[in-house]
Coordinates of C-alpha atoms and ligand atoms in Angstrom, one line a residue:
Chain A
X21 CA 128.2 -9.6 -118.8
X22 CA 131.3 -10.1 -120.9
X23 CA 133.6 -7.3 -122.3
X24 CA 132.1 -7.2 -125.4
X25 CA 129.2 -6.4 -123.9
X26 CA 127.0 -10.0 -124.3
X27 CA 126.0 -11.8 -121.5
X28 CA 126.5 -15.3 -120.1
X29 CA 123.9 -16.5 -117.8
X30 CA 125.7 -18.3 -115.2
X31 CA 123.8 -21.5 -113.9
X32 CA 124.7 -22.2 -109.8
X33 CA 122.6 -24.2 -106.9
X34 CA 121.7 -21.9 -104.1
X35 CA 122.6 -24.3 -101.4
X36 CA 126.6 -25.0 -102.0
X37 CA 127.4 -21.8 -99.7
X38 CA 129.7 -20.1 -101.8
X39 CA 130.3 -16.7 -102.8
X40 CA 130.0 -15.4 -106.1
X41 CA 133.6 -14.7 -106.6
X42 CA 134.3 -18.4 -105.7
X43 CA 131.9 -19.5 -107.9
X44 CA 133.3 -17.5 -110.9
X45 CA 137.1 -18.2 -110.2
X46 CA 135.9 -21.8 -110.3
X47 CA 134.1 -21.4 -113.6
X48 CA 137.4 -19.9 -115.0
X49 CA 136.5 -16.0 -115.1
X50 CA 139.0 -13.5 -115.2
X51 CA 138.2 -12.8 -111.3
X52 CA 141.8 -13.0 -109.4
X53 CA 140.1 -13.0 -105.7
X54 CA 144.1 -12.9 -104.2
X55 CA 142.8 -12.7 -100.4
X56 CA 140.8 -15.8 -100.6
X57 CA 137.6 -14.1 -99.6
X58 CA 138.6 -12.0 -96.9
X59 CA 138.1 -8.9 -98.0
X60 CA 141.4 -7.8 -98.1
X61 CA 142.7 -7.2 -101.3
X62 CA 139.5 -5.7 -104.0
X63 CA 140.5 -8.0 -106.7
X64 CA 137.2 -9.6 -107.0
X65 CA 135.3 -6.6 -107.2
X66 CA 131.6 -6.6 -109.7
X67 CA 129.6 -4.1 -110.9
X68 CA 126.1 -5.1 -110.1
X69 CA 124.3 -3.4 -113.3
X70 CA 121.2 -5.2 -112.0
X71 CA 119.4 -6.5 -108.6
X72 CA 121.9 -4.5 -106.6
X73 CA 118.2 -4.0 -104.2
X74 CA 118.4 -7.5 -103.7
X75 CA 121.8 -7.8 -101.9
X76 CA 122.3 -6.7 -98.3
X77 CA 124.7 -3.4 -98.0
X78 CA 128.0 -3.6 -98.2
X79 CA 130.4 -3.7 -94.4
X80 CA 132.8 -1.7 -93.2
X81 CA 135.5 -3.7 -94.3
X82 CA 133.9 -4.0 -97.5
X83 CA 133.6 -0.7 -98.0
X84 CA 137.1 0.2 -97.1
X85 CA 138.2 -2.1 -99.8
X86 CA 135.5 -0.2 -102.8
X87 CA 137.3 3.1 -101.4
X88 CA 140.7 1.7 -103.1
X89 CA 139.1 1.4 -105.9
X90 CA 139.4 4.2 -108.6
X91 CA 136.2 3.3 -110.9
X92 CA 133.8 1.8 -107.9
X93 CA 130.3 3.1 -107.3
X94 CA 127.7 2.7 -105.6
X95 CA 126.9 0.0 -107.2
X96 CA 130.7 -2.2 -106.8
X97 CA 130.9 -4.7 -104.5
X98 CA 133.0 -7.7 -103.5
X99 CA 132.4 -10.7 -105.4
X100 CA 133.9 -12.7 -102.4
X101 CA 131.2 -10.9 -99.6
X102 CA 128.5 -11.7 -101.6
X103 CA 126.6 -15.4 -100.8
X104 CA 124.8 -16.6 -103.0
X105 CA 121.3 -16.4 -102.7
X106 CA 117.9 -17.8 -103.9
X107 CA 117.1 -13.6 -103.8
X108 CA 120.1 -13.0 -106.5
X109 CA 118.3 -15.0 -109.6
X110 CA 118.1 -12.8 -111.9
X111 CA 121.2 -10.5 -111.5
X112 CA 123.1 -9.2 -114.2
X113 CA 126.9 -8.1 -113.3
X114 CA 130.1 -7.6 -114.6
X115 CA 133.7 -8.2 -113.4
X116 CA 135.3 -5.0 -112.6
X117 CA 138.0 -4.0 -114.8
X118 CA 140.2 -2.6 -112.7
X119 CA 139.3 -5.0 -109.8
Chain B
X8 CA 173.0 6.8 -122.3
X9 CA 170.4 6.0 -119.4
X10 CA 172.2 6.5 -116.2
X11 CA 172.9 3.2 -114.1
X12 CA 171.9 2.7 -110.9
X13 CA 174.1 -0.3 -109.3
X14 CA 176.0 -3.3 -110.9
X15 CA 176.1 -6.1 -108.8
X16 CA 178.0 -9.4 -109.0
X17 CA 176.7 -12.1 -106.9
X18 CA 176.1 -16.0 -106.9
X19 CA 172.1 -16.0 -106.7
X20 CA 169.9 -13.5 -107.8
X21 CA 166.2 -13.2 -106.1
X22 CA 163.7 -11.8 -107.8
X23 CA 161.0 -11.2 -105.0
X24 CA 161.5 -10.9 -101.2
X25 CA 158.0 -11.8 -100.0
X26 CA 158.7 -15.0 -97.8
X27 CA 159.9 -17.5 -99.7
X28 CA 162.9 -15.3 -101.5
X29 CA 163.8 -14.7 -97.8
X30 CA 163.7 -18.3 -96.6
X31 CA 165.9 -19.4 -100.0
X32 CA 168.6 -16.6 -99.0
X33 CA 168.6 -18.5 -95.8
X34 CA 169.1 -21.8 -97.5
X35 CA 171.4 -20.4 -99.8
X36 CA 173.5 -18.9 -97.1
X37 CA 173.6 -22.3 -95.3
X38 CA 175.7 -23.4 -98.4
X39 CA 178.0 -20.2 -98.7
X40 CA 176.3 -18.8 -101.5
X41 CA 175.8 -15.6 -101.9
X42 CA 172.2 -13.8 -102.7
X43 CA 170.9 -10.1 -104.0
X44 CA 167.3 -9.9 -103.6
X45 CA 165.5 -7.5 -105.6
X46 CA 161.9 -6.4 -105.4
X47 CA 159.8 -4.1 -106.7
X48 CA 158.3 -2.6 -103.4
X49 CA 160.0 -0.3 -101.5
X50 CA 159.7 -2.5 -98.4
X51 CA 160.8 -6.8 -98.0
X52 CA 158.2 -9.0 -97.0
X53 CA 155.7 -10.0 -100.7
X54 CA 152.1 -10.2 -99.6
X55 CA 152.1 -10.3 -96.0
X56 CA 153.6 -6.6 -95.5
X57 CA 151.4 -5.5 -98.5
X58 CA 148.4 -7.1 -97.9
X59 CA 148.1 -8.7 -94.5
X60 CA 150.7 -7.1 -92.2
X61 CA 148.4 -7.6 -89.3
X62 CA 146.2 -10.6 -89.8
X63 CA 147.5 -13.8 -87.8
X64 CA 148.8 -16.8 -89.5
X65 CA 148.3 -19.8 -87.7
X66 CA 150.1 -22.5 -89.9
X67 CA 153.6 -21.5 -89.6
X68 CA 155.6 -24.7 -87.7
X69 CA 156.5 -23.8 -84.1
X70 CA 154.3 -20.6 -84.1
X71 CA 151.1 -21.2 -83.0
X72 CA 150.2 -17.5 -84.1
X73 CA 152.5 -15.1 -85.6
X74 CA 151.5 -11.9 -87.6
X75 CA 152.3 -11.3 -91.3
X76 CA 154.4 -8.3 -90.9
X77 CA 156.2 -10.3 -87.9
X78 CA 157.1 -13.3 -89.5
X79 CA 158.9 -11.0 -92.2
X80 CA 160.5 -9.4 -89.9
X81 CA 161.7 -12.6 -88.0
X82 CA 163.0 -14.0 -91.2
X83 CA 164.9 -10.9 -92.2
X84 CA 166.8 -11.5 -88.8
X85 CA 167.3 -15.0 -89.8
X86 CA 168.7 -13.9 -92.9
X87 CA 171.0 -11.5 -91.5
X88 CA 174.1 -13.0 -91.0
X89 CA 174.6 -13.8 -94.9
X90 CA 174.3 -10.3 -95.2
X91 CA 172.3 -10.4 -98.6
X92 CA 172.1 -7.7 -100.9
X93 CA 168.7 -5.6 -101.7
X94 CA 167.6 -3.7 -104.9
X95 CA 164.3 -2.2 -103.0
X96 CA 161.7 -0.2 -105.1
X97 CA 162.8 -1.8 -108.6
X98 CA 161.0 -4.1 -110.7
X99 CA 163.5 -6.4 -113.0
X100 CA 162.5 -5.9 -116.8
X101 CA 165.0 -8.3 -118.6
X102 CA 166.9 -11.3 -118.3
X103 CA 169.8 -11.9 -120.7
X104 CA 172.3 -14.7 -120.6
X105 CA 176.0 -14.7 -121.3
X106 CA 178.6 -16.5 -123.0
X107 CA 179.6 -18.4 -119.8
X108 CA 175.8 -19.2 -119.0
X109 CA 175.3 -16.4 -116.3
X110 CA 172.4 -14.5 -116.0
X111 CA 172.2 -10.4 -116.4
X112 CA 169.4 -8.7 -115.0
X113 CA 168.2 -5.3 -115.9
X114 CA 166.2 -3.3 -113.9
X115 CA 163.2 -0.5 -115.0
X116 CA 166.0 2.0 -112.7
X117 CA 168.9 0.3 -114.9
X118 CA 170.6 -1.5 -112.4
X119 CA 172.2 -4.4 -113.5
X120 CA 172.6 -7.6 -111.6
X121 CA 175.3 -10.2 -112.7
X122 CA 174.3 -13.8 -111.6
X123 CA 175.2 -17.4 -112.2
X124 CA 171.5 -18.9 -110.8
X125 CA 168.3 -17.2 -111.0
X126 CA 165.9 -18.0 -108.5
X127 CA 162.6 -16.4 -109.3
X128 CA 160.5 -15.4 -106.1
X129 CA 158.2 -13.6 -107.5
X130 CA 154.8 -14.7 -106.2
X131 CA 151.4 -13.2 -107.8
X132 CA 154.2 -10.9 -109.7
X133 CA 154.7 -6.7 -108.8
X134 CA 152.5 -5.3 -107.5
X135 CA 151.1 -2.0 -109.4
X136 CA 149.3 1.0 -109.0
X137 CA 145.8 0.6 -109.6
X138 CA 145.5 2.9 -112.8
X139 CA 142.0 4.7 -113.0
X140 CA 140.6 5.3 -116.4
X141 CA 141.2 9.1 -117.0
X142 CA 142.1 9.9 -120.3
X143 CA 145.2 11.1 -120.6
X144 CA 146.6 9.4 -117.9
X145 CA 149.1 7.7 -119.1
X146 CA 150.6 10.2 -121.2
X147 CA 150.9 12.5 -118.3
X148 CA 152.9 9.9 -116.1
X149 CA 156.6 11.2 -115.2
X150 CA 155.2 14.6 -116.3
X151 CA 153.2 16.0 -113.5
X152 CA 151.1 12.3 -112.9
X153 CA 153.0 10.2 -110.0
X154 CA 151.2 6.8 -108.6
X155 CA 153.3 7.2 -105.4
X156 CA 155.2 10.1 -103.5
X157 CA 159.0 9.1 -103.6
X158 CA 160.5 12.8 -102.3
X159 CA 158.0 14.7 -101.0
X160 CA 160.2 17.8 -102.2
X161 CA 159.5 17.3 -105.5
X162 CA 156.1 18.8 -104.5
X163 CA 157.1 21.9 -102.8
X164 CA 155.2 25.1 -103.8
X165 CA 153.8 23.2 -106.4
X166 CA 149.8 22.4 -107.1
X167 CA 148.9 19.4 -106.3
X168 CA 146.1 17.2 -106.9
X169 CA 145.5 13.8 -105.1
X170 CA 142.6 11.2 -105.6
X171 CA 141.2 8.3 -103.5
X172 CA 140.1 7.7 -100.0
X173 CA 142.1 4.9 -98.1
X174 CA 144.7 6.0 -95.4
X175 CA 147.3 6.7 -97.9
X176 CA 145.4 9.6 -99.5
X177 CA 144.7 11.0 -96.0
X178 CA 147.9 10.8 -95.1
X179 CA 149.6 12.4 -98.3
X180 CA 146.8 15.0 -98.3
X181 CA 147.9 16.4 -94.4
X182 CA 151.8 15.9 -95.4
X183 CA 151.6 18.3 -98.4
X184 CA 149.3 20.5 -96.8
X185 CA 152.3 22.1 -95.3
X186 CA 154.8 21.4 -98.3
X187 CA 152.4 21.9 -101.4
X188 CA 151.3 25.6 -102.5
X189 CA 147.6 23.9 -103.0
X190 CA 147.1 20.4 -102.6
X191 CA 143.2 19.2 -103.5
X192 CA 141.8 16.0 -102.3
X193 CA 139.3 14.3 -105.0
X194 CA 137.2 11.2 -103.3
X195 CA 134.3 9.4 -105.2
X196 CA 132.4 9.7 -101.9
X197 CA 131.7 11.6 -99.0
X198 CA 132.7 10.3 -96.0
X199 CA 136.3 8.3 -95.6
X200 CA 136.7 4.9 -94.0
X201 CA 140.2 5.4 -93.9
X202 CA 141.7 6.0 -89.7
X203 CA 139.0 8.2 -87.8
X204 CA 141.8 10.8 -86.7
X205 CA 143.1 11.2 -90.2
X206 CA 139.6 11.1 -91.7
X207 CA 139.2 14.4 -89.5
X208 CA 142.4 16.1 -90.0
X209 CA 141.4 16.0 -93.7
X210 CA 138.4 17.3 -92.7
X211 CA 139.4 20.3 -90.0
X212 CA 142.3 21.2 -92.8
X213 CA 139.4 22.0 -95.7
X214 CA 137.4 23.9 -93.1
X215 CA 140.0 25.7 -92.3
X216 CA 140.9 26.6 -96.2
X217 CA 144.0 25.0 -96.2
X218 CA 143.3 22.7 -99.0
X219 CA 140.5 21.8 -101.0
X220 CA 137.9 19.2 -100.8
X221 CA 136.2 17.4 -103.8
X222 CA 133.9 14.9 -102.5
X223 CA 131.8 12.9 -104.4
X224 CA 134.2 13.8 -107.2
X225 CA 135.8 12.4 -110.1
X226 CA 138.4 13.3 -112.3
X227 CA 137.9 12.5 -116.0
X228 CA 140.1 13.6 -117.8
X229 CA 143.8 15.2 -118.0
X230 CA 145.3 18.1 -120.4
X231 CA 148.6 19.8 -120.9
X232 CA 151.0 20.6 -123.7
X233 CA 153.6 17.9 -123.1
X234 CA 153.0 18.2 -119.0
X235 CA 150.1 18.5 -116.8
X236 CA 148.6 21.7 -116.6
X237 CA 144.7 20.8 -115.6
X238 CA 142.0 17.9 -114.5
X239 CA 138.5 18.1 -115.5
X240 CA 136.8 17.0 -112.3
X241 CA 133.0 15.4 -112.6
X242 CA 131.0 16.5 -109.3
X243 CA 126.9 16.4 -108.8
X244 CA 126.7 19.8 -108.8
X245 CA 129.1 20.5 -112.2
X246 CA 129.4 17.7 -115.0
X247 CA 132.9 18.8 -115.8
X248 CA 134.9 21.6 -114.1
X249 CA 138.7 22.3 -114.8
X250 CA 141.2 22.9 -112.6
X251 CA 144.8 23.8 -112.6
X252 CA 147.3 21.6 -111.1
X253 CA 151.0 21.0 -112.0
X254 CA 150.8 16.8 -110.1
X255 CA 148.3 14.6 -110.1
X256 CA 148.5 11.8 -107.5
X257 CA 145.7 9.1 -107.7
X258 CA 146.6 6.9 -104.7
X259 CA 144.2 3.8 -105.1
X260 CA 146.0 0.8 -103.8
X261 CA 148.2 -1.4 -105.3
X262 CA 147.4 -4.5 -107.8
X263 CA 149.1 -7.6 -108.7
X264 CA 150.2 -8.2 -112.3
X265 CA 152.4 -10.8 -113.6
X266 CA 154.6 -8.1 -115.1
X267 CA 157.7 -8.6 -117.4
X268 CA 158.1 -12.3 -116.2
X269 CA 155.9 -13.2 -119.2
X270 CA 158.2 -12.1 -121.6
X271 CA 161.8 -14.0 -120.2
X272 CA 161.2 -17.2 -122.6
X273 CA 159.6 -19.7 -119.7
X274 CA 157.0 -21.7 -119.5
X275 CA 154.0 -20.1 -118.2
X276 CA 150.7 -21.5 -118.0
X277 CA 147.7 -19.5 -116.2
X278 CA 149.9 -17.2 -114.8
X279 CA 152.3 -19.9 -112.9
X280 CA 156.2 -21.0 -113.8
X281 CA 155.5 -24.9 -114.5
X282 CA 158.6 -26.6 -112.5
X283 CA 160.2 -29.9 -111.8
X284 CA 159.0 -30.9 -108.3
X285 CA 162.2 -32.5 -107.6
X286 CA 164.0 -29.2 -107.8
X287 CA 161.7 -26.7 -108.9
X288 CA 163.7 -25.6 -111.8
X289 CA 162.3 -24.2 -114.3
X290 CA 162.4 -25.1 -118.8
X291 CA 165.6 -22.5 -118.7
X292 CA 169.0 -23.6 -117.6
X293 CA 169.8 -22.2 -113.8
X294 CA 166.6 -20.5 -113.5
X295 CA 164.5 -21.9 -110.8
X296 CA 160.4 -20.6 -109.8
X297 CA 159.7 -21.5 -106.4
X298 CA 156.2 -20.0 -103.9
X299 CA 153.4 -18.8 -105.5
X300 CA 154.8 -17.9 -109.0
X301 CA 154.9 -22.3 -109.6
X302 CA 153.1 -24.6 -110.6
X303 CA 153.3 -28.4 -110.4
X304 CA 151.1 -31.7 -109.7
X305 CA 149.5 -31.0 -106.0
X306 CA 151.3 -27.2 -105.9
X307 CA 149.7 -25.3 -102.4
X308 CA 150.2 -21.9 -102.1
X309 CA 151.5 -21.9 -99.0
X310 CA 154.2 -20.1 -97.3
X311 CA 155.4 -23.3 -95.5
X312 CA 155.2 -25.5 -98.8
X313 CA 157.1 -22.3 -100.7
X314 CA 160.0 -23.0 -97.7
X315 CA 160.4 -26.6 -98.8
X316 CA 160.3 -25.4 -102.4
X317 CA 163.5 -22.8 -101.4
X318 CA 165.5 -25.8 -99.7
X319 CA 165.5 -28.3 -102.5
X320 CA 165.9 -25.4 -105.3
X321 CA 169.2 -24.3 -103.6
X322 CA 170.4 -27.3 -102.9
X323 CA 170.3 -27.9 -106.6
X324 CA 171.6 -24.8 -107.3
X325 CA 174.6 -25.5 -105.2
X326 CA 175.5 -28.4 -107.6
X327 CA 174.7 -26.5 -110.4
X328 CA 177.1 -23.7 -109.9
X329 CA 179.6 -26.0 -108.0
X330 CA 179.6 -29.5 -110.1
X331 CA 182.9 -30.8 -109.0
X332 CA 181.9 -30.1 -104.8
X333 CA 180.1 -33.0 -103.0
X334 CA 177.4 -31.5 -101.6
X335 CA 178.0 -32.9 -97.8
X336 CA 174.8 -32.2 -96.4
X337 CA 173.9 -31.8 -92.6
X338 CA 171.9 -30.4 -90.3
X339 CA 172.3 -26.8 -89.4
X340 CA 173.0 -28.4 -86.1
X341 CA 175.9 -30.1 -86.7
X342 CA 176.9 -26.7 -89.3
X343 CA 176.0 -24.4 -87.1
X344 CA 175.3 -21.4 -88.8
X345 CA 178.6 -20.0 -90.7
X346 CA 178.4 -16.7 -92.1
X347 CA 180.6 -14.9 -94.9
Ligands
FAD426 C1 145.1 -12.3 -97.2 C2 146.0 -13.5 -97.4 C3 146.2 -14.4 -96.3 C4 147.1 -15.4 -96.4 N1 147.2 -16.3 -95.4 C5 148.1 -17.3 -95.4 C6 148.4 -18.1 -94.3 O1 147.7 -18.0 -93.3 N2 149.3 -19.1 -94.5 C7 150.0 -19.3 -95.6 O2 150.9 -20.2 -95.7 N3 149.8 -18.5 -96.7 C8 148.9 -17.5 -96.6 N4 148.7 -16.7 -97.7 C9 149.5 -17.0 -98.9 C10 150.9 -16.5 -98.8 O3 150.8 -15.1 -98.5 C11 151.7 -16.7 -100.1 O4 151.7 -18.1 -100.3 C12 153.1 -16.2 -99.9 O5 153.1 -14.8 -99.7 C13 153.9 -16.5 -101.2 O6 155.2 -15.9 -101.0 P1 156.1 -15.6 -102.2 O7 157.4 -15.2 -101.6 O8 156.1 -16.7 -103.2 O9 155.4 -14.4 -103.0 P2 154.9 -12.9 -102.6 O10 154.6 -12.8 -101.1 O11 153.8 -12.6 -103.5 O12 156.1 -12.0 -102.9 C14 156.5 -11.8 -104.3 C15 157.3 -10.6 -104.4 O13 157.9 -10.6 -105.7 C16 157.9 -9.2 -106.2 N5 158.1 -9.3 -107.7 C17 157.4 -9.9 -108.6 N6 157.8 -9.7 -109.8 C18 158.9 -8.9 -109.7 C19 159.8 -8.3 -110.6 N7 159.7 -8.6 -111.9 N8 160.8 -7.5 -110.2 C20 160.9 -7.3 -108.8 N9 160.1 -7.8 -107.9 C21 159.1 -8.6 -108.3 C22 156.6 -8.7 -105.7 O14 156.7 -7.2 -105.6 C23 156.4 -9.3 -104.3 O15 156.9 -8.5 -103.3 C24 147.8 -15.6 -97.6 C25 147.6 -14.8 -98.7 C26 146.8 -13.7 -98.6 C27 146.6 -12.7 -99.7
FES427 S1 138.9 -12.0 -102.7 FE1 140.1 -10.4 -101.7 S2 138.7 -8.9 -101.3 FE2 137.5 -10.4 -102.2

C-alpha cells in the first residue's frame, strides 16, 4: 500500500529465496534495509495490514529490533526476516514510516 | 548572537569518523596534513560502534576476524600519532567557501571549522533519533522533550517521562530513579527484550513504587503553554489519560538520514556523492566523498574499498593544497611513520 493510501500489487516467484525487504529495495521502494538483512538495524520494518496469520512469529532478535520502534505493533515486522512464501499471496502491507 | 562553541583552523576537515574518515586521517597524516574530524555522535567509529559493535567482520586484510567496535578502536590507535582534532556530538549544517577558496564549516552547536580540503566521510549521513508521531512533539523539543540524556542533572527533582523498551530506556529509567522526583516508563508492550537484569530492575523498582510503569502504553499526544506540562497516554484499560510531567524522553534508537549534506550544492543522486574514481573528488572544488556516502561505476560499500577510496583522495588533496610540492611518494616503510 502506497502513502496515499492505493495499493500496488507486487508480482514475485516464490522460489528466488529472497526476503521481502530484498525484493522491495530491488523494485526501488522507499525501504532502506541498512543491516543487509540481519536484523540489526529496523529500517526495513512493514506493517502487515493483512495475512499477518499467515507468517510465522517474529524471533527474538526480531523482536528486540520492533521494541526500537516508536509506532510498531503487533502487527510490524521486518521486511528482511520475512521469506517469501507461496503462503504470503495475498498480503497487503505497507512500509513503515518511521522504519 | 548565538554563542560559539570552538573555531578551528586546520588543513583537512572530516566530516564523519565511522572508518573510513579514520583511515583518511591516517593517510592524511602520512603526508603531514593535518585533520579535524567531526561527527555527529557522541562516540568515533560510524556504523560499526552504532550498529554492529559486536558482530565479527571477517573481510578486513590481515584479520581473519575482528569485531566492529575493535577495529575502531584499533584505527583510533593508528591515528593517534597525528593527533587529529574531534568535534564529537555535532552535526555540520553549512559549508561556505572563502575568498581564498577555503572551506568554513558551521556546526548546529556553532562551532566553526576553517579548512582548505573537505573530505566528506559521511556514510548513510547522521544518524537521528527515531521521532514517534505524537503531536506536539516537535514543538516541545528543547522545552521539556529531549531525544537523548546529555547531563543527567538537568533532570534532578524534576518529572520525568521516558518511552521505549530497548536497553537504553532500561537503563535511563534505573539512572533517574535516584536523580528524578518521578520518572515513568511508557513501553508499547509488556514484557522487555532489552538485558534480563535490567529488564528486572525496571521491574523490582515499579513494585517497589519507585517509579511508574505504563505497559502496553502509548503516548499520543503533548501539551503545555510554551513548555511541557502533560502527555496523554493511550493504555487498554483508559483511551487517553493525562499526566503531568515537566521532560519527556522517547528513547527509540537511532536512524540514518542524509541530513544537511543535501543542501551543500553537490551532486547527489539516490542519496550518494557521484565522484571521480580516480580521486573521488566530488563536482565542488576541494571537496572530496569517499565510503559509503559515493557513488561511481562498480562502487562496493565496503570498509576495505572506502580505505582505498581515503588513499587516493588524500593523495590528491596533497597536490591540491600543495601544487608547487612533488609529491615523492613511498612506502610507509621506507617513511616510517613521522608525526607532527
Ligand atoms: C550490520 C552491518 C554489517 C556490516 N558488515 C560489514 C563487513 O563485514 N565488512 C565491510 O566491509 N562492511 C560492512 N558493513 C558496511 C560498513 O559498515 C560500511 O561500509 C562502513 O561503515 C562505511 O564507513 P563510512 O566511514 O563511509 O561511514 P559510516 O560508518 O556510516 O560513518 C559515517 C559517519 O558520518 C557521520 N555524519 C554524517 N553526516 C554528518 C554531518 N553532517 N555532520 C557530522 N557527522 C556526520 C555519521 O554520524 C556517521 O558516524 C556493514 C554494515 C552494517 C550495517
Ligand atoms: S535490514 Fe536491517 S533489520 Fe532488516
Amino acid at each position: 500500500m502506497n502513502a496515499d493510501g492505493s495499493q500496488e500489487p507486487l508480482e514475485v516467484p516464490v522460489n528466488i529465496n529472497l526476503s521481502l525487504m530484498e525484493v522491495l529495495r530491488a523494485g526501488g521502494y522507499p525501504i532502506a534495509g541498512t543491516c543487509g538483512g540481519i536484523a540489526l538495524c529496523a529500517t526495513c520494518a512493514v506493517d502487515i495490514l493483512s495475512g499477518n496469520e499467515q507468517l510465522s512469529p517474529a524471533g527474538d532478535q526480531e523482536l528486540d529490533m520492533l521494541d526500537l520502534l516508536p509506532q510498531s505493533t503487533s502487527a510490524t515486522r521486518l521486511g528482511c526476516q520475512l521469506r517469501l512464501r507461496p503462503e504470503m499471496d495475498g498480503m497487503v502491507f505497507r512500509i513503515t514510516p518511521a522504519g | 548572537m548565538e554563542e560559539q562553541r570552538e573555531n578551528i583552523e586546520t588543513d583537512i576537515c572530516v566530516v564523519g569518523a565511522g572508518p573510513v574518515g579514520l583511515f583518511a586521517v591516517f593517510e592524511a597524516g602520512l603526508l603531514k596534513m593535518r585533520c579535524q574530524l567531526i561527527d555527529a555522535l557522541p562516540q568515533v567509529g560510524g556504523q560499526l560502534s552504532e550498529i554492529y559493535p559486536h558482530k565479527p567482520i571477517y573481510d578486513i586484510p590481515g584479520y581473519p576476524q575482528i569485531l566492529g567496535q575493535e577495529l575502531v578502536d584499533r584505527l583510533m590507535e593508528q591515528i593517534a600519532p597525528f593527533r587529529p582534532g574531534f568535534t564529537l556530538g555535532e552535526r555540520v549544517e553549512t559549508i561556505n567557501r572563502n575568498d581564498d577558496g577555503s572551506l568554513t564549516l558551521m556546526t548546529n552547536e556553532h562551532s566553526t571549522i576553517n579548512c582548505k580540503v573537505l573530505v566528506i566521510a559521511g556514510g548513510l549521513g547522521c544518524f537521528e533519533p527515531r521521532k514517534p508521531a505524537i503531536d506536539g512533539l516537535t514543538e516541545f523539543e528543547g522545552k521539556g522533550v529531549a531525544y537523548l540524556v546529555r547531563n543527567p542533572e538537568v533532570f534532578r527533582d524534576r518529572n520525568v517521562v521516558l518511552a521505549g523498551g530497548g536497553d537504553s530506556a532500561l537503563d535511563w529509567t534505573i539512572f533517574l530513579a535516584d536523580i528524578a522526583a518521578k520518572v515513568t516508563l511508557v513501553h508499547r508492550g509488556d514484557t522487555f527484550r532489552g538485558a534480563p537484569d535490567s529488564a528486572e530492575k525496571v521491574f523490582a523498582l515499579a513494585k517497589g513504587g519507585k517509579i511508574d510503569l505504563l505497559l502496553q502504553a502509548h503516548v499520543s499526544a503533548l501539551h503545555g503553554d510554551g513548555r511541557l506540562q502533560e502527555l496523554s497516554i493511550l493504555t487498554p484499560q483508559s483511551p487517553v489519560a493525562r499526566i503531568a510531567a515537566d521532560h519527556f524522553i522517547p528513547l527509540f534508537g537511532l536512524t540514518p538520514k542524509l541530513g544537511p549534506i543535501a543542501e551543500w550544492g553537490l551532486a547527489i543522486t539516490q542519496s550518494a556523492i557521484p565522484v571521480k574514481p580516480e580521486d573521488y573528488s566530488t563536482n565542488l572544488d576541494a571537496v572530496y566523498a569517499i565510503g559509503d556516502i559515493n557513488t561511481y561505476p562498480g562502487k562496493l560499500k565496503l570498509i576495505l574499498c572506502g580505505f582505498h577510496e581515503a588513499a587516493l583522495a588524500m593523495q590528491s588533496a596533497f597536490k591540491y593544497i600543495y601544487p608547487a610540492e612533488k609529491l615523492n611518494f613511498k612506502y610507509t616503510t621506507v617513511y616510517g611513520i613521522n608525526t607532527f
